Amino acid sequence: MDLARTEVTPPDVSPPDASPPEAGPSRPGWWRRNAARLGLMAVPAAFFAVFFAYPVAAIVARGLKADGGWQPGRIVDVLAQSDIRQVLWFTTWQALLSTALTLVIALPGAYVLARFDFPGRQVLRAVITVPFVLPTVVVGTAFMALVGRGGLLDELWGVRLDTTVWAILLAHVFFNYAVVVRTVGGLWAQLDPRQEEAARMLGASRLTAWRTVTLPALAPAVAAAALMVFLFTFTSFGVVQILGGPAFSTLEVEIYRQTADLFDLSTAAVLTLIQFVAVAAILALHAWTVRRRETALRLVDASVTARRPRGAGQWALLGGVVATVAVLLLLPLAVLVQRSFGGVGLAYYRALTEADGGVFLVAPIEAIGNSLRYAVTATVIAVVIGGLAAVALTRRDAGRLVRGFDALLMLPLGVSAVTVGFGFLIALDEPPLDLRASWILVPLAQALVGVPFVVRTMLPVLRAVDVRLREAASVLGASPWRAWREVDLPLVRRALLIAAGFAFAVSLGEFGATVFIARPDNPTLPVAVARLLGRPGDLNYGQAMALSTILMIVCAVALLVLERLRTDRTGEF
């Protein structure tokens, strides 16, 4: 999975709807009462059926068939291969270790941003979030410039980490630091500190009070953050593809290798099914932890819990967090920018305007315009599909059918983006869906990744709208459409803009599917970076650094716009 990350929002602790729960489609009158909701669900469901379920099923079916018949025993044959078992083992243990390291390093940052008020706090929050929206190709390139051959560590001390697992682990911490800080810190900032102070007054030590009062309240948020980090690292593709080399391979990388290099669709199909089952279990566990968040907690306004650091210990903690952010998050990006100039001024940037007829059929600079056009189109599709889905999911008394629809929207996170991209080429090549030569394939694949961001961003805000406002509008004679336009839309407009921003950033950096379907004469920025890194020579390396810097700047600008639009009601991300 490449940049197919689920929106991470602060714990939903609002009380459940007062309306009685529905038993689902079997209850009398259920279909009539939910006709409008089912109508809204129809378009997203059709979109996912045609552009997700059909291509994935086609590629998996082709891989598991031989001589016109099914080969269920192929799963056992693949799992019996020692190299495949090594891939599964590496995928699992590196995800566990990456998750543990991220929690250890990021939890102090969550505490500092939640409880301390200091100059530059908002700037630090924005800096922490930048890596989260960066494409994995940029992250891999940045760490290659820092720890790879000819990188900063190699030049200064002769140390290289690109052939070790530590480069992958550090890149994963870099990538997911914001997930822990924003998810855990969002709840931590709203916990009433007087509860812990009361425990201290009753004789508990600071550690005991934190362990018995604060930690149990934070546990669901910590668990949710850990599961999301594990999901991102379990399905890591771009980072491992660039930093891992031939020595390390996750499931996602192995699926790509089996498909693109070895043309072994049978093995790729089995690995896709294994990854899907594993990620589905992770998402189910994550959904359970999210439901646990809905238990009542005593929350206060986050703005009143933060205060100036007191004493040398708290100032030291703040200094340590700032130093960690500077070294772990800012240094790789700074080295990336420095390598894009390479001591030759703007030579690498000027080279982007020239087509060499080798890697690209066009000048690499054209990848910028291609990526922007694709991302804008994908954003429009994702906002329409995700917006309809979010409105359909607004009420909590959903029943199993609608809860299943919610799970459907998350399915792209459980399937290899490589499989989706190759499935597009295999399945969408016959009328009436002969799209293989069409440019629209790229934004369609990117929109699949963007829809979960739109839903997870808009849903909390839609559910926070007081239903009595709609009822009042109806009593005054407004139609359901006009009531939504006059009541809901003004309240969710900002969340809609934020959802569009996230969909744009995610689409801009999508790599796993796009690498298959982007045409040589219309490459995207991540594909162009990967192809340049795959060729020897200082010029290709420098151009890759230059394109990565441009992509980083575009994503950072999108993030700054999001930070200005963000409100407490739209979530922490």
XYZ file of C-alpha atoms in Angstrom:
573
model
C 0.000 0.000 0.000
C 1.363 3.389 -0.913
C 0.121 6.272 0.856
C -3.294 4.485 1.252
C -3.575 5.745 4.794
C -6.768 6.009 6.775
C -7.663 9.416 8.215
C -6.609 9.519 11.852
C -9.071 11.560 13.910
C -9.185 12.246 17.625
C -11.308 9.844 19.646
C -15.023 10.227 19.067
C -16.396 10.636 22.556
C -19.674 12.311 21.677
C -22.755 10.600 23.074
C -24.588 8.206 20.799
C -27.733 9.296 19.021
C -30.855 9.275 21.089
C -32.839 7.501 18.391
C -33.500 3.804 19.073
C -31.309 1.296 17.291
C -32.665 -0.339 14.194
C -32.541 -4.067 13.701
C -31.668 -3.744 10.048
C -33.399 -4.731 6.795
C -35.479 -7.405 8.528
C -37.309 -4.812 10.622
C -40.715 -3.709 9.195
C -40.505 -0.409 7.363
C -36.702 -0.379 7.357
C -36.391 -0.080 3.578
C -38.896 2.790 3.409
C -37.218 4.732 6.221
C -33.774 4.263 4.698
C -34.635 4.785 1.026
C -32.746 8.089 0.843
C -29.689 6.607 2.548
C -29.656 3.608 0.212
C -29.924 5.956 -2.755
C -26.842 7.838 -1.559
C -24.995 4.542 -1.062
C -25.757 3.370 -4.603
C -23.217 5.590 -6.389
C -20.225 4.832 -4.102
C -21.126 1.137 -4.084
C -21.232 1.046 -7.882
C -17.942 2.931 -8.091
C -16.186 0.469 -5.792
C -17.756 -2.525 -7.544
C -16.574 -1.435 -10.993
C -13.200 0.125 -10.220
C -12.091 -1.899 -7.225
C -13.852 -5.240 -6.763
C -13.938 -6.140 -10.460
C -10.243 -5.444 -11.272
C -8.996 -7.093 -8.071
C -11.207 -10.157 -8.554
C -10.092 -10.413 -12.197
C -6.377 -10.386 -11.415
C -6.710 -12.785 -8.461
C -8.902 -15.169 -10.456
C -6.453 -15.181 -13.346
C -3.610 -15.922 -10.960
C -5.391 -18.837 -9.269
C -6.543 -20.465 -12.503
C -4.508 -22.820 -14.641
C -5.622 -24.822 -17.668
C -9.114 -23.438 -17.219
C -9.530 -24.730 -13.664
C -9.047 -23.440 -10.136
C -5.919 -24.295 -8.195
C -6.761 -23.915 -4.493
C -3.695 -25.960 -3.655
C -1.576 -23.172 -5.076
C -1.918 -21.308 -1.777
C -0.241 -24.178 0.065
C 2.451 -24.408 -2.614
C 3.297 -20.714 -2.302
C 3.398 -20.794 1.486
C 5.707 -23.812 1.313
C 8.393 -21.742 -0.407
C 11.098 -20.698 2.040
C 11.688 -17.306 0.407
C 7.958 -16.463 0.671
C 7.924 -17.442 4.342
C 10.925 -15.169 4.874
C 9.010 -12.300 3.244
C 6.022 -12.931 5.511
C 8.244 -13.080 8.570
C 10.147 -9.911 7.668
C 6.903 -8.067 6.877
C 5.499 -8.942 10.294
C 8.475 -8.368 12.563
C 9.597 -5.123 10.921
C 6.032 -3.797 11.286
C 5.962 -4.749 14.962
C 9.371 -3.196 15.620
C 8.514 -0.068 13.606
C 5.306 0.327 15.630
C 7.105 -0.071 18.962
C 9.833 2.414 18.001
C 7.270 4.935 16.768
C 5.306 4.745 20.032
C 8.427 5.121 22.194
C 9.733 8.097 20.211
C 6.421 9.862 19.513
C 4.538 9.620 22.833
C 6.695 12.331 24.483
C 5.848 14.563 21.527
C 2.142 13.837 22.018
C 2.420 14.887 25.668
C 4.340 18.068 24.888
C 1.884 19.272 22.248
C -1.082 18.305 24.409
C -0.020 19.836 27.733
C 2.555 22.549 26.990
C 1.909 26.018 25.625
C 5.041 27.607 24.183
C 6.096 29.930 21.346
C 6.144 28.107 18.010
C 3.728 25.397 19.114
C 1.633 25.619 15.939
C 4.756 25.653 13.776
C 6.010 22.511 15.522
C 2.619 20.865 14.975
C 2.775 21.649 11.252
C 6.382 20.415 10.948
C 5.451 17.135 12.620
C 2.605 16.596 10.179
C 4.624 17.252 7.002
C 6.121 13.711 6.811
C 2.649 12.168 7.105
C 1.468 13.689 3.820
C 4.717 13.111 1.935
C 4.727 10.362 -0.706
C 6.669 7.296 0.343
C 8.946 7.741 -2.656
C 10.045 11.120 -1.257
C 10.615 9.599 2.183
C 12.718 6.819 0.729
C 14.693 9.295 -1.372
C 15.301 11.583 1.611
C 16.680 8.741 3.722
C 18.750 7.522 0.796
C 20.360 10.974 0.705
C 20.969 10.750 4.458
C 22.099 7.157 5.046
C 22.713 5.707 1.575
C 25.804 5.453 -0.598
C 27.298 8.922 -0.907
C 24.825 10.239 1.665
C 25.534 12.601 4.534
C 26.518 9.874 7.024
C 28.675 8.185 4.405
C 30.535 11.426 3.667
C 31.039 12.421 7.290
C 31.760 9.117 9.022
C 31.755 6.444 6.323
C 28.526 4.969 7.719
C 25.890 3.475 5.416
C 22.533 2.133 6.576
C 20.768 1.652 3.247
C 21.698 -2.031 3.226
C 20.405 -2.573 6.781
C 16.947 -2.760 8.280
C 17.648 0.327 10.382
C 17.153 2.625 7.411
C 13.672 1.142 6.897
C 12.794 1.370 10.591
C 13.921 4.999 10.868
C 12.006 5.927 7.715
C 8.869 4.293 9.136
C 9.236 6.252 12.383
C 9.723 9.419 10.326
C 6.601 8.605 8.331
C 4.306 7.719 11.245
C 5.472 10.055 14.017
C 2.510 12.345 13.340
C 0.005 9.470 13.577
C 0.840 8.907 17.248
C 1.264 12.589 18.120
C -2.006 13.667 16.529
C -4.132 10.657 17.564
C -2.955 10.295 21.154
C -2.237 13.986 21.657
C -5.698 14.938 20.421
C -7.309 13.031 23.291
C -4.590 13.837 25.827
C -5.210 17.559 25.335
C -8.896 17.098 26.199
C -8.469 14.965 29.308
C -9.236 16.921 32.459
C -5.888 17.241 34.322
C -7.757 17.675 37.603
C -8.483 13.937 37.670
C -4.780 13.134 37.856
C -4.239 15.999 40.314
C -6.930 14.524 42.577
C -5.056 11.217 42.622
C -1.868 13.070 43.572
C -3.670 14.809 46.457
C -4.763 11.389 47.738
C -1.133 10.352 48.046
C -0.367 8.749 44.677
C 3.020 9.431 43.137
C 3.205 11.161 39.749
C 3.898 7.845 38.004
C 1.126 6.007 39.870
C -1.388 8.750 39.146
C -0.490 8.693 35.453
C -0.590 4.882 35.312
C -3.938 4.511 37.098
C -5.812 7.581 35.814
C -4.414 8.916 32.538
C -3.100 5.775 30.880
C -6.431 3.854 31.018
C -8.162 6.859 29.435
C -5.497 7.067 26.728
C -5.358 3.320 26.079
C -7.945 3.229 23.248
C -6.217 6.110 21.445
C -2.786 4.504 21.899
C -4.134 1.188 20.619
C -5.760 2.858 17.619
C -2.561 4.740 16.764
C -0.468 1.579 17.150
C -2.782 -0.371 14.864
C -2.658 2.312 12.193
C 1.144 2.492 12.348
C 1.292 -1.290 12.112
C -1.032 -1.173 9.098
C 1.074 1.427 7.306
C 4.333 -0.411 7.965
C 2.900 -3.863 7.253
C 1.886 -2.680 3.760
C 4.966 -0.508 3.190
C 6.040 -0.331 -0.434
C 7.883 2.817 -1.565
C 10.161 3.020 1.487
C 11.177 -0.653 1.329
C 11.454 -0.609 -2.460
C 14.022 2.215 -2.331
C 15.861 1.484 0.925
C 15.528 -2.287 1.174
C 17.244 -3.240 -2.049
C 17.359 -6.939 -2.858
C 17.932 -7.911 0.781
C 14.554 -6.872 2.238
C 11.067 -7.293 0.846
C 7.614 -6.787 2.353
C 4.489 -8.449 1.012
C 3.702 -5.377 -1.074
C 7.193 -5.273 -2.592
C 7.112 -9.002 -3.270
C 3.735 -8.686 -5.008
C 5.257 -6.019 -7.237
C 8.315 -8.167 -7.947
C 6.255 -11.250 -8.765
C 3.979 -9.226 -11.030
C 6.278 -6.782 -12.802
C 9.612 -8.615 -12.833
C 8.786 -12.332 -12.805
C 5.271 -12.224 -14.345
C 4.180 -14.872 -11.842
C 0.524 -13.904 -11.404
C -0.235 -17.069 -9.467
C 2.171 -16.269 -6.637
C 1.173 -12.596 -6.702
C -2.502 -13.552 -6.363
C -1.811 -15.743 -3.340
C 0.223 -13.016 -1.670
C -2.558 -10.523 -2.373
C -5.078 -12.759 -0.629
C -2.750 -13.212 2.353
C -2.230 -9.467 2.670
C -5.943 -8.812 2.324
C -6.818 -11.236 5.134
C -4.115 -9.819 7.401
C -5.091 -6.196 6.820
C -8.812 -6.997 7.175
C -8.051 -8.406 10.623
C -6.065 -5.263 11.506
C -8.919 -3.011 10.356
C -11.474 -5.058 12.313
C -9.354 -4.713 15.437
C -8.974 -0.996 14.771
C -12.759 -0.608 14.404
C -13.193 -2.332 17.768
C -10.786 0.081 19.424
C -12.616 3.026 17.846
C -15.912 1.767 19.312
C -14.200 1.617 22.705
C -13.404 5.304 22.363
C -17.107 6.079 22.551
C -17.234 5.358 26.263
C -17.836 8.469 28.312
C -14.776 10.430 29.342
C -14.560 13.665 31.213
C -13.286 16.016 28.550
C -12.531 19.718 28.639
C -11.616 22.342 26.077
C -8.116 21.524 24.818
C -7.167 25.207 24.903
C -7.399 25.366 28.711
C -5.255 22.302 29.495
C -2.015 23.552 27.895
C 0.264 25.707 30.058
C 3.807 26.993 30.033
C 6.448 24.399 30.981
C 7.474 24.564 34.626
C 10.814 23.581 36.040
C 13.969 22.282 34.440
C 12.502 18.831 33.823
C 9.623 20.049 31.667
C 11.826 22.443 29.716
C 14.281 19.584 29.144
C 11.438 17.401 27.870
C 10.341 20.141 25.478
C 13.933 20.580 24.299
C 14.287 16.839 23.775
C 11.151 16.682 21.639
C 12.271 19.654 19.551
C 15.699 18.035 19.075
C 14.072 14.732 18.068
C 11.904 16.491 15.494
C 14.921 18.379 14.152
C 17.103 15.281 13.772
C 14.518 12.682 12.809
C 12.101 14.740 10.713
C 13.846 17.863 9.474
C 17.373 16.567 8.821
C 16.386 14.028 6.107
C 14.337 16.681 4.315
C 17.140 19.235 4.598
C 19.638 16.736 3.164
C 17.189 15.985 0.347
C 17.047 19.665 -0.587
C 20.842 20.035 -0.310
C 21.405 17.007 -2.574
C 19.026 18.472 -5.157
C 21.560 21.265 -5.679
C 24.579 18.976 -5.301
C 27.135 21.757 -5.339
C 26.270 22.542 -8.975
C 23.610 25.169 -8.404
C 20.454 24.621 -10.437
C 22.006 22.177 -12.899
C 19.848 19.252 -11.785
C 16.712 21.371 -11.948
C 17.617 22.624 -15.442
C 18.211 19.019 -16.536
C 14.579 18.285 -15.706
C 13.556 20.323 -18.756
C 15.468 18.061 -21.163
C 14.241 14.740 -22.551
C 17.036 12.185 -22.998
C 14.897 9.564 -24.719
C 15.902 7.009 -22.093
C 13.884 7.031 -18.897
C 11.104 9.233 -20.290
C 9.658 10.083 -23.660
C 9.175 13.637 -22.418
C 11.117 16.037 -20.233
C 10.892 14.999 -16.531
C 9.551 18.446 -15.644
C 6.297 17.528 -17.381
C 5.642 15.063 -14.562
C 4.733 18.042 -12.382
C 1.871 19.117 -14.625
C 0.749 15.512 -15.086
C 0.639 14.905 -11.333
C -1.308 18.097 -10.674
C -3.896 17.318 -13.354
C -4.317 13.746 -12.188
C -4.539 14.816 -8.533
C -7.185 17.474 -9.203
C -9.319 15.005 -11.146
C -8.881 12.317 -8.489
C -9.810 14.837 -5.786
C -13.080 15.720 -7.517
C -13.966 12.028 -7.862
C -12.989 11.252 -4.256
C -14.968 14.197 -2.844
C -18.114 13.242 -4.761
C -17.920 9.535 -3.924
C -16.686 10.013 -0.364
C -19.107 12.865 0.324
C -22.116 10.785 -0.722
C -20.845 7.899 1.384
C -20.289 10.112 4.443
C -23.806 11.554 4.224
C -25.228 8.023 3.960
C -23.285 6.976 7.071
C -24.212 10.033 9.141
C -26.721 8.326 11.410
C -25.308 5.859 13.939
C -28.371 3.586 13.973
C -27.021 1.982 10.867
C -27.696 -1.716 11.076
C -25.463 -4.373 9.602
C -26.027 -3.417 5.970
C -24.796 0.135 6.388
C -21.950 -0.925 8.707
C -20.898 -3.320 5.963
C -20.962 -0.418 3.531
C -18.638 1.506 5.846
C -16.246 -1.467 5.836
C -16.429 -1.582 2.022
C -15.010 1.919 1.839
C -11.926 0.767 3.746
C -11.261 -2.265 1.526
C -8.659 -0.511 -0.669
C -6.464 -0.410 2.432
C -6.527 -4.198 2.562
C -5.512 -4.899 -1.021
C -2.156 -4.276 -2.619
C -2.128 -1.083 -4.676
C 0.079 -2.992 -7.102
C -2.725 -5.521 -7.556
C -5.244 -2.734 -8.141
C -3.044 -1.096 -10.773
C -2.291 -4.313 -12.630
C -5.957 -5.314 -12.295
C -6.912 -2.118 -14.119
C -4.765 -3.194 -17.069
C -6.165 -6.726 -17.092
C -9.861 -6.032 -16.476
C -10.575 -2.626 -17.979
C -9.519 -3.475 -21.527
C -12.802 -4.471 -23.169
C -15.923 -2.481 -24.095
C -17.836 -0.905 -22.483
C -14.940 -0.314 -20.058
C -11.996 -0.233 -22.450
C -9.974 2.320 -20.489
C -6.498 0.857 -20.716
C -5.301 3.574 -23.088
C -7.202 6.352 -21.320
C -5.621 8.929 -19.011
C -8.582 8.591 -16.620
C -7.196 5.304 -15.243
C -4.629 7.116 -13.108
C -7.062 9.473 -11.286
C -9.534 6.603 -10.840
C -6.883 4.548 -9.041
C -5.833 7.571 -6.981
C -9.458 8.335 -6.054
C -9.804 4.867 -4.523
C -7.096 5.880 -2.069
C -8.609 9.305 -1.441
C -12.178 8.217 -0.632
C -11.362 6.867 2.880
C -9.752 10.211 3.735
C -12.851 12.100 2.628
C -15.190 9.820 4.608
C -13.127 9.807 7.791
C -12.735 13.611 7.676
C -16.359 14.503 6.976
C -18.160 11.840 9.002
C -17.384 13.176 12.527
C -18.544 16.650 11.525
C -21.721 15.418 9.847
C -22.561 13.369 12.930
C -21.992 16.415 15.129
C -24.724 18.420 13.336
C -27.740 18.700 15.654
C -30.568 16.727 14.057
C -33.040 19.205 15.543
C -31.787 21.853 13.116
C -32.816 19.669 10.189
C -36.154 18.920 11.844
C -36.785 22.623 12.344
C -36.047 23.286 8.682
C -38.461 20.511 7.680
C -41.188 21.944 9.919
C -40.735 25.284 8.138
C -41.380 23.557 4.817
C -37.863 22.887 3.532
C -37.319 19.828 1.381
C -34.659 17.316 2.512
C -32.281 18.644 -0.157
C -32.843 22.270 0.847
C -32.532 21.401 4.539
C -29.188 19.772 3.866
C -28.050 22.714 1.733
C -29.132 25.327 4.260
C -28.248 23.504 7.509
C -25.542 20.894 6.950
C -23.495 22.413 4.149
C -22.532 25.660 5.941
C -21.417 23.614 8.950
C -19.396 21.063 6.985
C -17.991 23.340 4.277
C -14.631 23.635 6.002
C -14.439 19.893 6.620
C -15.216 19.385 2.937
C -12.294 21.620 1.971
C -9.989 19.746 4.346
C -11.151 16.407 2.932
C -10.421 17.685 -0.570
C -6.963 18.797 0.564
C -6.122 15.395 1.966
C -7.459 13.620 -1.114
C -5.283 15.902 -3.257
C -2.135 15.230 -1.207
C -2.715 11.477 -1.185
C -3.455 11.382 -4.916
C -0.354 13.413 -5.651
C 1.870 10.856 -3.950
C 0.177 7.579 -4.953
C 2.771 5.198 -6.353
C 1.831 1.527 -6.028
C -0.979 1.511 -8.605
C 0.220 4.452 -10.696
C 3.549 2.809 -11.487
C 1.619 0.254 -13.598
C -0.871 2.481 -15.357
C 0.955 5.802 -15.897
C 1.975 5.998 -19.557
C 5.663 6.619 -20.431
C 4.732 9.910 -22.085
C 2.681 11.007 -19.029
C 4.653 10.023 -15.891
C 3.670 11.270 -12.445
C 6.157 12.734 -9.978
C 6.517 9.581 -7.794
C 6.925 7.369 -10.871
C 9.490 9.757 -12.345
C 11.495 9.790 -9.094
C 11.510 5.994 -8.879
C 12.628 5.616 -12.488
C 15.442 8.135 -12.085
C 16.678 6.396 -8.932
C 16.691 3.114 -10.841
C 19.296 4.413 -13.295
C 23.005 4.856 -12.485
C 24.754 8.178 -12.753
C 25.009 11.388 -10.769
C 22.730 13.280 -13.150
C 19.860 10.829 -12.709
C 20.387 10.822 -8.940
C 20.416 14.616 -8.818
C 17.264 14.878 -10.939
C 15.532 12.419 -8.607
C 16.465 14.607 -5.656
C 15.236 17.718 -7.474
C 11.880 16.151 -8.376
C 11.489 14.835 -4.824
C 12.131 18.328 -3.473
C 9.475 19.778 -5.770
C 7.001 17.100 -4.715
C 7.800 17.731 -1.053
C 7.187 21.472 -1.455
C 3.843 20.931 -3.171
C 2.699 18.559 -0.417
C 3.959 20.916 2.313
C 2.038 23.839 0.790
C -1.115 21.707 0.691
C -0.562 20.866 4.370
C -0.145 24.511 5.356
C -3.446 25.298 3.664
C -5.050 22.450 5.608
C -3.624 23.759 8.872
C -5.217 27.144 8.234
C -8.568 25.521 7.475
C -8.478 22.998 10.318
C -10.923 23.437 13.167
C -11.363 21.424 16.333
C -14.585 19.969 14.963
C -12.889 18.590 11.873
C -10.399 16.446 13.787
C -6.722 16.621 14.370
C -5.734 15.671 10.824
